[in-house]
mmCIF file of C-alpha atoms in Angstrom:
data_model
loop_
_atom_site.group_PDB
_atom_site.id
_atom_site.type_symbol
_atom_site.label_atom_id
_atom_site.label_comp_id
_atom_site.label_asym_id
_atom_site.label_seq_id
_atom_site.Cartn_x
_atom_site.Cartn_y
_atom_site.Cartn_z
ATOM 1 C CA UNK A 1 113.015 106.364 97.042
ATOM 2 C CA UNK A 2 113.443 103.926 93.858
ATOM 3 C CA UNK A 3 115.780 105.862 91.253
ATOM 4 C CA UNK A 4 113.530 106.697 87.923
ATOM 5 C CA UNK A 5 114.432 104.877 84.690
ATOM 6 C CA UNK A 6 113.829 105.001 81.068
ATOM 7 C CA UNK A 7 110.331 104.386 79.984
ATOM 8 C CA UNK A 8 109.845 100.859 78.701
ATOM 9 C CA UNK A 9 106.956 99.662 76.415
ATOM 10 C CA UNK A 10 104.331 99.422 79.450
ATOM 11 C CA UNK A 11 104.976 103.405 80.203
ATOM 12 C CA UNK A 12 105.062 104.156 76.429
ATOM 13 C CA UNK A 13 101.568 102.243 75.742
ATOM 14 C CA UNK A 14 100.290 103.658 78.925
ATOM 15 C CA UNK A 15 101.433 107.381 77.756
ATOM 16 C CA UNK A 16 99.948 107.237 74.656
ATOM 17 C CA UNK A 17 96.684 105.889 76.383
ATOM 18 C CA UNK A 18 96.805 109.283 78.679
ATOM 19 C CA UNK A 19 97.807 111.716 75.286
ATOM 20 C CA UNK A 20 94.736 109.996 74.070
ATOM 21 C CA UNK A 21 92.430 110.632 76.386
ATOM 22 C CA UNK A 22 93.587 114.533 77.411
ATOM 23 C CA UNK A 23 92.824 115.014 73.455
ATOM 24 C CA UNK A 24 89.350 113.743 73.520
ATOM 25 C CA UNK A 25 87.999 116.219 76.721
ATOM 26 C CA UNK A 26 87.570 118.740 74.201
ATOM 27 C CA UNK A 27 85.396 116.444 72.410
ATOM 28 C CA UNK A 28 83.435 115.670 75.525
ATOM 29 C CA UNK A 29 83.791 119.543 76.362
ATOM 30 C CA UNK A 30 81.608 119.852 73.229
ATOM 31 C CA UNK A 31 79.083 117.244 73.916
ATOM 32 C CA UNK A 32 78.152 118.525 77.520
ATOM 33 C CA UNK A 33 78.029 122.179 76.361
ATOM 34 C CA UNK A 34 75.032 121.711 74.737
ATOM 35 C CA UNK A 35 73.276 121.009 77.582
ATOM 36 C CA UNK A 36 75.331 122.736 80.628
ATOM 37 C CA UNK A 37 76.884 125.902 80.384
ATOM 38 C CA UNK A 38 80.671 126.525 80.414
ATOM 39 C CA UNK A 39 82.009 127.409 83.240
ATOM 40 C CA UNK A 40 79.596 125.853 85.201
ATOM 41 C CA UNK A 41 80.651 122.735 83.303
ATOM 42 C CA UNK A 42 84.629 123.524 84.390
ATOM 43 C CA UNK A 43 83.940 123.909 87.789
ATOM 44 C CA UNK A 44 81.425 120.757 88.026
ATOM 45 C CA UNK A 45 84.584 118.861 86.356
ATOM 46 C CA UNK A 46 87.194 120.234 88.967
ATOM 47 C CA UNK A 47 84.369 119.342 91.849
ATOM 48 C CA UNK A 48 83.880 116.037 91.008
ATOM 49 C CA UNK A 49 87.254 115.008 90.957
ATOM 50 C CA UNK A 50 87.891 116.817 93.903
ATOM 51 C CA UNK A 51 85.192 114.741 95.748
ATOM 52 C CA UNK A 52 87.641 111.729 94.375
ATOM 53 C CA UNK A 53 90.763 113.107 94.779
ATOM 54 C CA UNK A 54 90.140 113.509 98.593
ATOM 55 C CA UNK A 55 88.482 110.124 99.113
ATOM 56 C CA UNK A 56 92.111 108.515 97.311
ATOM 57 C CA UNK A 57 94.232 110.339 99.472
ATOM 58 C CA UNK A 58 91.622 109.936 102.822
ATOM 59 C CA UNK A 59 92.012 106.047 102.025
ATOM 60 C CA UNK A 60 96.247 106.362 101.101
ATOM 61 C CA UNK A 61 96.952 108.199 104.510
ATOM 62 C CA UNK A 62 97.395 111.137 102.285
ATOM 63 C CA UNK A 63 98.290 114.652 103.823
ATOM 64 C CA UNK A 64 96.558 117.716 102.367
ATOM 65 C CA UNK A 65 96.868 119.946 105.490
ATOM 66 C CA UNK A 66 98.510 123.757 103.856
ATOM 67 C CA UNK A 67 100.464 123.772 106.877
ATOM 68 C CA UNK A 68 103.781 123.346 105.365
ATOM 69 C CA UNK A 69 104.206 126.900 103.882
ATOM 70 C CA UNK A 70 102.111 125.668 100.500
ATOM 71 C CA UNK A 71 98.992 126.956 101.083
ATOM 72 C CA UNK A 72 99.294 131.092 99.625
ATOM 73 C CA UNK A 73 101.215 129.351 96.519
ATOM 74 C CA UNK A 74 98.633 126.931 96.099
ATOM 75 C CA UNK A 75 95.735 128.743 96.109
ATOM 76 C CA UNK A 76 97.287 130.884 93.521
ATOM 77 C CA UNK A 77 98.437 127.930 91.679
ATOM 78 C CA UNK A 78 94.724 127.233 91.491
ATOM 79 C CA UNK A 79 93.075 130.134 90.674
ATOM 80 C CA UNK A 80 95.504 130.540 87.915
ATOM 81 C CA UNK A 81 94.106 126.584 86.825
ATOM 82 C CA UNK A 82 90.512 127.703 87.227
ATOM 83 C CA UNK A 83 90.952 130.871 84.935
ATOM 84 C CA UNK A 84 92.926 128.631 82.256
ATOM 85 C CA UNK A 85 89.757 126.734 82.277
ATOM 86 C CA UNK A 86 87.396 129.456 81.972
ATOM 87 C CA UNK A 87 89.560 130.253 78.578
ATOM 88 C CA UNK A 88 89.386 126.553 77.958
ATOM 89 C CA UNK A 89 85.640 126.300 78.125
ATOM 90 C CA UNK A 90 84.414 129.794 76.816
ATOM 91 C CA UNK A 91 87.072 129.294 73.766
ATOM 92 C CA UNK A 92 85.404 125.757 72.542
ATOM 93 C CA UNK A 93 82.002 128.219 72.067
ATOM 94 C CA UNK A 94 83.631 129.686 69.694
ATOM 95 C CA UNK A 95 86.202 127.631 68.274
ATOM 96 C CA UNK A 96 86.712 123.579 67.420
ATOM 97 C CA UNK A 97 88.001 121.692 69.391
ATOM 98 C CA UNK A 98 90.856 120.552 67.101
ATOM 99 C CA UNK A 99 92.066 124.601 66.906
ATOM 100 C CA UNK A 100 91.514 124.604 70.456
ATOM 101 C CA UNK A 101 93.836 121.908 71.471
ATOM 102 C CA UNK A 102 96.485 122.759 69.100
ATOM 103 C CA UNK A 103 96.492 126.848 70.792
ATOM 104 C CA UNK A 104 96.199 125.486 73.750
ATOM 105 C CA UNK A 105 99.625 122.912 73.692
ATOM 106 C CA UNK A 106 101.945 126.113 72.510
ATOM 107 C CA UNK A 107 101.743 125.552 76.918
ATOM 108 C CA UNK A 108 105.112 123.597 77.033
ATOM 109 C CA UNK A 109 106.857 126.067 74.687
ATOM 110 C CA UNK A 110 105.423 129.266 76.847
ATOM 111 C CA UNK A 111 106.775 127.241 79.822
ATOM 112 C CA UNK A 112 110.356 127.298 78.626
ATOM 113 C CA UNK A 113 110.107 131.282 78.655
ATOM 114 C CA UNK A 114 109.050 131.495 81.786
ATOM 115 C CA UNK A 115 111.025 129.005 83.829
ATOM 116 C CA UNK A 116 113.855 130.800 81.705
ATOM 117 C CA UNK A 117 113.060 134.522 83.374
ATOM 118 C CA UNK A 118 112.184 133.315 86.880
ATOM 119 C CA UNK A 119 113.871 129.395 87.654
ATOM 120 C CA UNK A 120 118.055 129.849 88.423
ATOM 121 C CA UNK A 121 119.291 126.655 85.833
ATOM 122 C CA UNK A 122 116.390 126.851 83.118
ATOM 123 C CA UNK A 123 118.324 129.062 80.652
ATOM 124 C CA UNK A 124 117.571 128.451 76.939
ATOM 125 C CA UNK A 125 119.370 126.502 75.159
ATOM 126 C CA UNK A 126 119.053 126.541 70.716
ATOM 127 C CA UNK A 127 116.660 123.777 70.632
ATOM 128 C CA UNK A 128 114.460 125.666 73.002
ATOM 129 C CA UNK A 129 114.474 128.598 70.970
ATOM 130 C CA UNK A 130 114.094 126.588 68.144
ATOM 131 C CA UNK A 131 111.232 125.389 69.553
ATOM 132 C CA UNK A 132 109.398 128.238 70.566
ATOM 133 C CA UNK A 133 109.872 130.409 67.287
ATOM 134 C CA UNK A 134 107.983 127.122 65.507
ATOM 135 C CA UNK A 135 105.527 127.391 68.005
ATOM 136 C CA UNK A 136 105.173 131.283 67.110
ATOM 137 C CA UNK A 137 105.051 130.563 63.709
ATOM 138 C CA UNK A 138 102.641 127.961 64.166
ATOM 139 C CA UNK A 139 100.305 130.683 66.052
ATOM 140 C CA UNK A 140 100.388 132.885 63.042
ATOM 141 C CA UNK A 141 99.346 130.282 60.585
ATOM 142 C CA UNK A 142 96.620 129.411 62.989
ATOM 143 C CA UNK A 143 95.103 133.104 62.895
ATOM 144 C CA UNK A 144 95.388 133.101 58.953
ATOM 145 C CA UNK A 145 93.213 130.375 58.931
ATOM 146 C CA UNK A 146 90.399 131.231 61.327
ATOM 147 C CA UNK A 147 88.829 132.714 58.641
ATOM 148 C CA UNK A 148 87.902 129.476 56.777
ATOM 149 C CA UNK A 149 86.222 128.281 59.831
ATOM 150 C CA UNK A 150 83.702 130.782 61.401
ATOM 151 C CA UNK A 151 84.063 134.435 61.776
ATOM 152 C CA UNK A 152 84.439 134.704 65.457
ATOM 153 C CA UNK A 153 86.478 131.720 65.497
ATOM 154 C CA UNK A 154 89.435 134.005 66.036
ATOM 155 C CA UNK A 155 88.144 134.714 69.604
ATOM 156 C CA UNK A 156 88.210 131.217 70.934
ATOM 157 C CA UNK A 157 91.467 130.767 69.031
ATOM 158 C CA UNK A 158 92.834 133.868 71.618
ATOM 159 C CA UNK A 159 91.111 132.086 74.227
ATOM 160 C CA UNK A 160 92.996 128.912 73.568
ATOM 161 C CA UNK A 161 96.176 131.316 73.625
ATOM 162 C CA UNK A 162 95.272 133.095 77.012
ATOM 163 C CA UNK A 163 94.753 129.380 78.595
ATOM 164 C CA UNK A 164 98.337 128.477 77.370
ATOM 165 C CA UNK A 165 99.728 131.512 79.010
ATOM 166 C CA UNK A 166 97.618 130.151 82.001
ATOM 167 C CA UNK A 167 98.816 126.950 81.692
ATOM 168 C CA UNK A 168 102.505 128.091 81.449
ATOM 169 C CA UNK A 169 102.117 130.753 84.867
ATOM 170 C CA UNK A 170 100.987 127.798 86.622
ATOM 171 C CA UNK A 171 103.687 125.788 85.675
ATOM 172 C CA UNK A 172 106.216 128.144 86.613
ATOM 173 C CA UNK A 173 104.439 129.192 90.092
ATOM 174 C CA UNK A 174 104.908 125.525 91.123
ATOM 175 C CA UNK A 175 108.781 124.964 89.672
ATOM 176 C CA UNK A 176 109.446 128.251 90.998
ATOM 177 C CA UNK A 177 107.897 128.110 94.398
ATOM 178 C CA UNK A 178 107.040 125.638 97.673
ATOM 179 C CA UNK A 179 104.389 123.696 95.690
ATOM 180 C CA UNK A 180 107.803 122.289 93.586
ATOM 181 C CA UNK A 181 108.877 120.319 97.402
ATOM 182 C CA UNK A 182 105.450 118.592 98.040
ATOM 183 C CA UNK A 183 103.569 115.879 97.034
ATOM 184 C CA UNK A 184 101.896 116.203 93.184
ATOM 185 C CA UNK A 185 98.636 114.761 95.145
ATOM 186 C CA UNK A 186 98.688 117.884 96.538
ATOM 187 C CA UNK A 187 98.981 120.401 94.415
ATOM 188 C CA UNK A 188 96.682 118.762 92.287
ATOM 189 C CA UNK A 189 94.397 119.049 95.594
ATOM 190 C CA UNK A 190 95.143 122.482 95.560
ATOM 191 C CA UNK A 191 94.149 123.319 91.822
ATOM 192 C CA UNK A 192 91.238 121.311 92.383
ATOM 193 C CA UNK A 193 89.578 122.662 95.267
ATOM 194 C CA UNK A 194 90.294 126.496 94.269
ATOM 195 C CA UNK A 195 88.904 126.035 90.705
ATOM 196 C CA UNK A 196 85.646 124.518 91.929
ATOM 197 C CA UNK A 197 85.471 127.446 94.313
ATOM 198 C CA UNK A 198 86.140 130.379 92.463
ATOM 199 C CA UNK A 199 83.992 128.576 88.827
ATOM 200 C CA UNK A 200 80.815 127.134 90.743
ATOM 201 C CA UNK A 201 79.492 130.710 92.159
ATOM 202 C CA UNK A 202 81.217 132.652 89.142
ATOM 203 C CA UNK A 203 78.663 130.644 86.504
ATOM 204 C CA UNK A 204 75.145 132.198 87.884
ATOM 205 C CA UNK A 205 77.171 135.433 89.151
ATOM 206 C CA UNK A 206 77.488 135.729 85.062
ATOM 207 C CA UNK A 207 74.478 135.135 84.538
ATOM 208 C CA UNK A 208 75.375 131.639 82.114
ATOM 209 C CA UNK A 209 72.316 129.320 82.467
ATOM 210 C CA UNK A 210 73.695 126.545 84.091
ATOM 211 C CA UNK A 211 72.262 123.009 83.052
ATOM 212 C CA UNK A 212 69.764 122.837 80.276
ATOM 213 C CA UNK A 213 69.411 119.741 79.199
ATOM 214 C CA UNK A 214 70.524 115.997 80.545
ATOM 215 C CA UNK A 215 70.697 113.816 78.314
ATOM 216 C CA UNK A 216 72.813 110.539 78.581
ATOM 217 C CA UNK A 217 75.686 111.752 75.925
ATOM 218 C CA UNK A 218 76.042 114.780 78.529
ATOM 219 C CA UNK A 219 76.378 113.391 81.874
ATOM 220 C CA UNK A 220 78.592 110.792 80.123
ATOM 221 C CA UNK A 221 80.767 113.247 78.758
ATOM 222 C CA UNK A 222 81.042 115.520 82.249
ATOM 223 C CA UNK A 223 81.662 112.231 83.587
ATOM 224 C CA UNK A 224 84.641 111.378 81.456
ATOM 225 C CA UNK A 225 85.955 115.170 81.999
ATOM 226 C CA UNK A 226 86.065 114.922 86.216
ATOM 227 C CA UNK A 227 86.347 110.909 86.733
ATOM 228 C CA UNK A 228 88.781 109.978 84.053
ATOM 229 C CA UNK A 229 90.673 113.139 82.998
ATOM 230 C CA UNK A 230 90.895 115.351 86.259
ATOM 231 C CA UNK A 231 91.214 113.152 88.610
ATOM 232 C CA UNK A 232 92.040 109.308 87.255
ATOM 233 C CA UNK A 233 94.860 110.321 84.129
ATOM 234 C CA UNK A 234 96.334 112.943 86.045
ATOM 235 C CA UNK A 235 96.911 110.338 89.263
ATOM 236 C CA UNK A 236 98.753 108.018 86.325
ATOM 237 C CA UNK A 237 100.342 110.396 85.271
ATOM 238 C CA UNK A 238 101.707 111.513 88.391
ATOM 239 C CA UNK A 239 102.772 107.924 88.884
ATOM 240 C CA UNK A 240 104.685 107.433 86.520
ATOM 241 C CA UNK A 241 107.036 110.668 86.585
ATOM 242 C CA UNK A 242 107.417 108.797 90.000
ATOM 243 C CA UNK A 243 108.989 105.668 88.312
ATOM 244 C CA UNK A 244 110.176 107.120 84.932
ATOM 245 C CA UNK A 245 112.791 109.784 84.099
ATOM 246 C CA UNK A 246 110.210 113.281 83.036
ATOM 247 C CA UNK A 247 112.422 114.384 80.440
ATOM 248 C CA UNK A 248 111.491 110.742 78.520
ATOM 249 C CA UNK A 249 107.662 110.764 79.309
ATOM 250 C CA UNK A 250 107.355 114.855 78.256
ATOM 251 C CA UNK A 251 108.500 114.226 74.395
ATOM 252 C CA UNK A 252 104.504 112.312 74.323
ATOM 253 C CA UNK A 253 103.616 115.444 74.842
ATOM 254 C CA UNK A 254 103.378 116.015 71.104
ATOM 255 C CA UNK A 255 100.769 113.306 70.209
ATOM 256 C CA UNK A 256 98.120 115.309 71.944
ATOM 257 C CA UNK A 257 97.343 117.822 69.806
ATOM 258 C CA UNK A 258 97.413 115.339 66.704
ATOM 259 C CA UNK A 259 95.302 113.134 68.358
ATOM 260 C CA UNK A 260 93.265 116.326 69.188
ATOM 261 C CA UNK A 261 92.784 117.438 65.405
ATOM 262 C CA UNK A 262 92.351 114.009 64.691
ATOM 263 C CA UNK A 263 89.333 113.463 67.222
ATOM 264 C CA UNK A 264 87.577 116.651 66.165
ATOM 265 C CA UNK A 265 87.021 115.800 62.822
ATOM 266 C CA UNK A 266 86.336 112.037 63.446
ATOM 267 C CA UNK A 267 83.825 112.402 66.014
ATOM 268 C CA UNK A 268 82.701 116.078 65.681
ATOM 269 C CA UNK A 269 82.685 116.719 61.935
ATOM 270 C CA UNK A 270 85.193 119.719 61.890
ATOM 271 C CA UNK A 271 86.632 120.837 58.566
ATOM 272 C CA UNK A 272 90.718 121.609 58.453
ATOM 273 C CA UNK A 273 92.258 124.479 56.736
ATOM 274 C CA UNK A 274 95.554 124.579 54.925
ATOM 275 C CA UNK A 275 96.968 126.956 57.120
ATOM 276 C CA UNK A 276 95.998 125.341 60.124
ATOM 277 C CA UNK A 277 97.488 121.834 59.539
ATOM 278 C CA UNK A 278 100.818 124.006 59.208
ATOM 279 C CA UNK A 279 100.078 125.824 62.644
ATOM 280 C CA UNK A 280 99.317 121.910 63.667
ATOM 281 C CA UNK A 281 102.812 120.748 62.482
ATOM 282 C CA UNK A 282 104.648 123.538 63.724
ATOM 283 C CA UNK A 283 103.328 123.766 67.339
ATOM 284 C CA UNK A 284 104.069 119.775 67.432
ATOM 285 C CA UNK A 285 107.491 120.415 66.572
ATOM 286 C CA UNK A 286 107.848 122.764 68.705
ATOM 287 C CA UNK A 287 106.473 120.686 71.523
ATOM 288 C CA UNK A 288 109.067 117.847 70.221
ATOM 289 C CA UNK A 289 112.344 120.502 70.580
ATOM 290 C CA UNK A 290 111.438 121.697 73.797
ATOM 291 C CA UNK A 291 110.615 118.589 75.259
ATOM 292 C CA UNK A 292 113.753 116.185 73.892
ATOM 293 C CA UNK A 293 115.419 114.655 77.077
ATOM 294 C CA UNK A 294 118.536 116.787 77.563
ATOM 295 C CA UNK A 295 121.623 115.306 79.843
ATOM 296 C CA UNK A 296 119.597 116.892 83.200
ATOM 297 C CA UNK A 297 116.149 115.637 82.759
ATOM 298 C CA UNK A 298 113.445 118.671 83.333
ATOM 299 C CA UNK A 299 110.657 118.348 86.486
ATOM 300 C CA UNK A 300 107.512 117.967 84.949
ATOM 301 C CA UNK A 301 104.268 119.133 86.219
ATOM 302 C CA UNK A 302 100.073 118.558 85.377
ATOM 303 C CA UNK A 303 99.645 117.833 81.874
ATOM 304 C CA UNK A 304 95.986 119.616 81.943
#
């Protein structure tokens, strides 16, 4: 096994590529909700790059058997993914997508908690708690300013919330359990194929009504969510914690939620607040001080 360096320029310009395009699924979350319902949409994103998923690792001599003691963890570790993604997806009905992606990235600094409570070594340090109270603070500027948007946009701003705490449980189930000793092919299998079975049945059982309309924009956009974010970035980015030292690649972490804001009010029209452009800088500082390589670089896990 090849030792893990620094990133150099190609990992850097290929990291920002991946912030990039995690940032503009919300976007494309958006466009396909107008014509397919939400969490019919998550699970059709989860199937689709399940389908692909399974054909890479068929053709790559791959194993995905649960036969090594993952299997209860992993199915967990799923469901917990799928219900993130009901948050996800529900929220973005109420909310933009720029407020959603900025709740949703207080993830890494939740993380830190958790690993902190239940992972022997992960004890916070200042900077972590640093972190995390800008994160906090960041959360309560947020809320003040959900008023300036729409009046219920405080419920998909709690949804965002609830998926970060999803985010950060799954996170810690796979640090803190078998999943953390097997391949990140398959746990990503794992979240995959339990998502798509607990969201495809859940949509009618609901009563949501499933796809609407088809237009171009929307099978283009459901495309982007299962072929390039679910299944494509998330193989990169798997590849290159294999090659590069996490610690380094987790600081990118940051650019998301700017390029997040960003995309939502180039392509979607959405208006910012005062208060929220502070909840903006303050979760993305917190997202730098928890994620600054320390002298034992941190395991990092999906980047959603």
């Amino acid at each position: 096994m090849q030792a893990r360096t620094p990133p150099g320029f190609t990992a850097f310009a290929v990291m920002v590529l991946l912030c990039a395009t995690w940032a503009f699924q919300q976007v494309t979350i958006k466009v396909a909700g107008e014509g397919i319902s939400p969490i019919l949409q998550a699970g059709l994103r989860s199937a689709i790059a399940l389908g692909l998923l399974t054909a890479w690792a068929y053709w790559r001599r791959l194993p995905l058997r649960g036969d090594d003691g993952s299997l209860r963890p992993g199915l967990l570790a799923g469901l917990l993914f799928g219900i993130e993604f009901v948050f996800i997806y529900v929220g973005l009905s109420y909310t933009t997508a720029s407020r959603m992606i900025v709740f949703l990235y207080t993830a890494p600094c939740l993380t830190v908690l958790g690993l902190h409570c239940c992972v022997a070594g992960e004890q916070l340090s200042w900077r972590h708690l640093a972190g995390v109270a800008l994160a906090f603070a960041g959360i309560v500027f947020g809320f003040a300013g959900a008023s300036g948007v729409r009046p219920d946009a405080w419920i998909g701003d709690g949804l965002g919330l609830l998926a970060a705490l999803g985010w950060a449980a799954t996170t810690v189930l796979i640090r803190a359990s078998r999943l953390a000793t097997i391949s990140a092919t398959k746990v990503l299998f794992y979240q995959l194929a339990a998502s798509a079975a607990l969201l495809l049945p859940l949509s009618p059982l609901l009563g949501e009504s499933g796809v609407t309309t088809l237009s171009m924009p929307i099978v283009l956009a459901l495309a982007y969510q299962g072929v390039i974010v679910a299944f494509a970035s998330y193989l990169t980015w798997f590849w290159l914690l294999t090659r590069h030292l996490a610690g380094r690649l987790m600081v990118f972490s940051f650019l998301t939620p700017l390029f997040g804001v960003a995309f939502g009010v180039l392509f979607l029209g959405e208006k910012l607040t005062p208060s929220f452009i502070v909840a903006a800088v303050c979760v993305t500082l917190g997202i730098v001080l928890v994620n600054l390589p320390a002298s034992r670089p941190a395991a990092a896990d999906s980047p959603e």
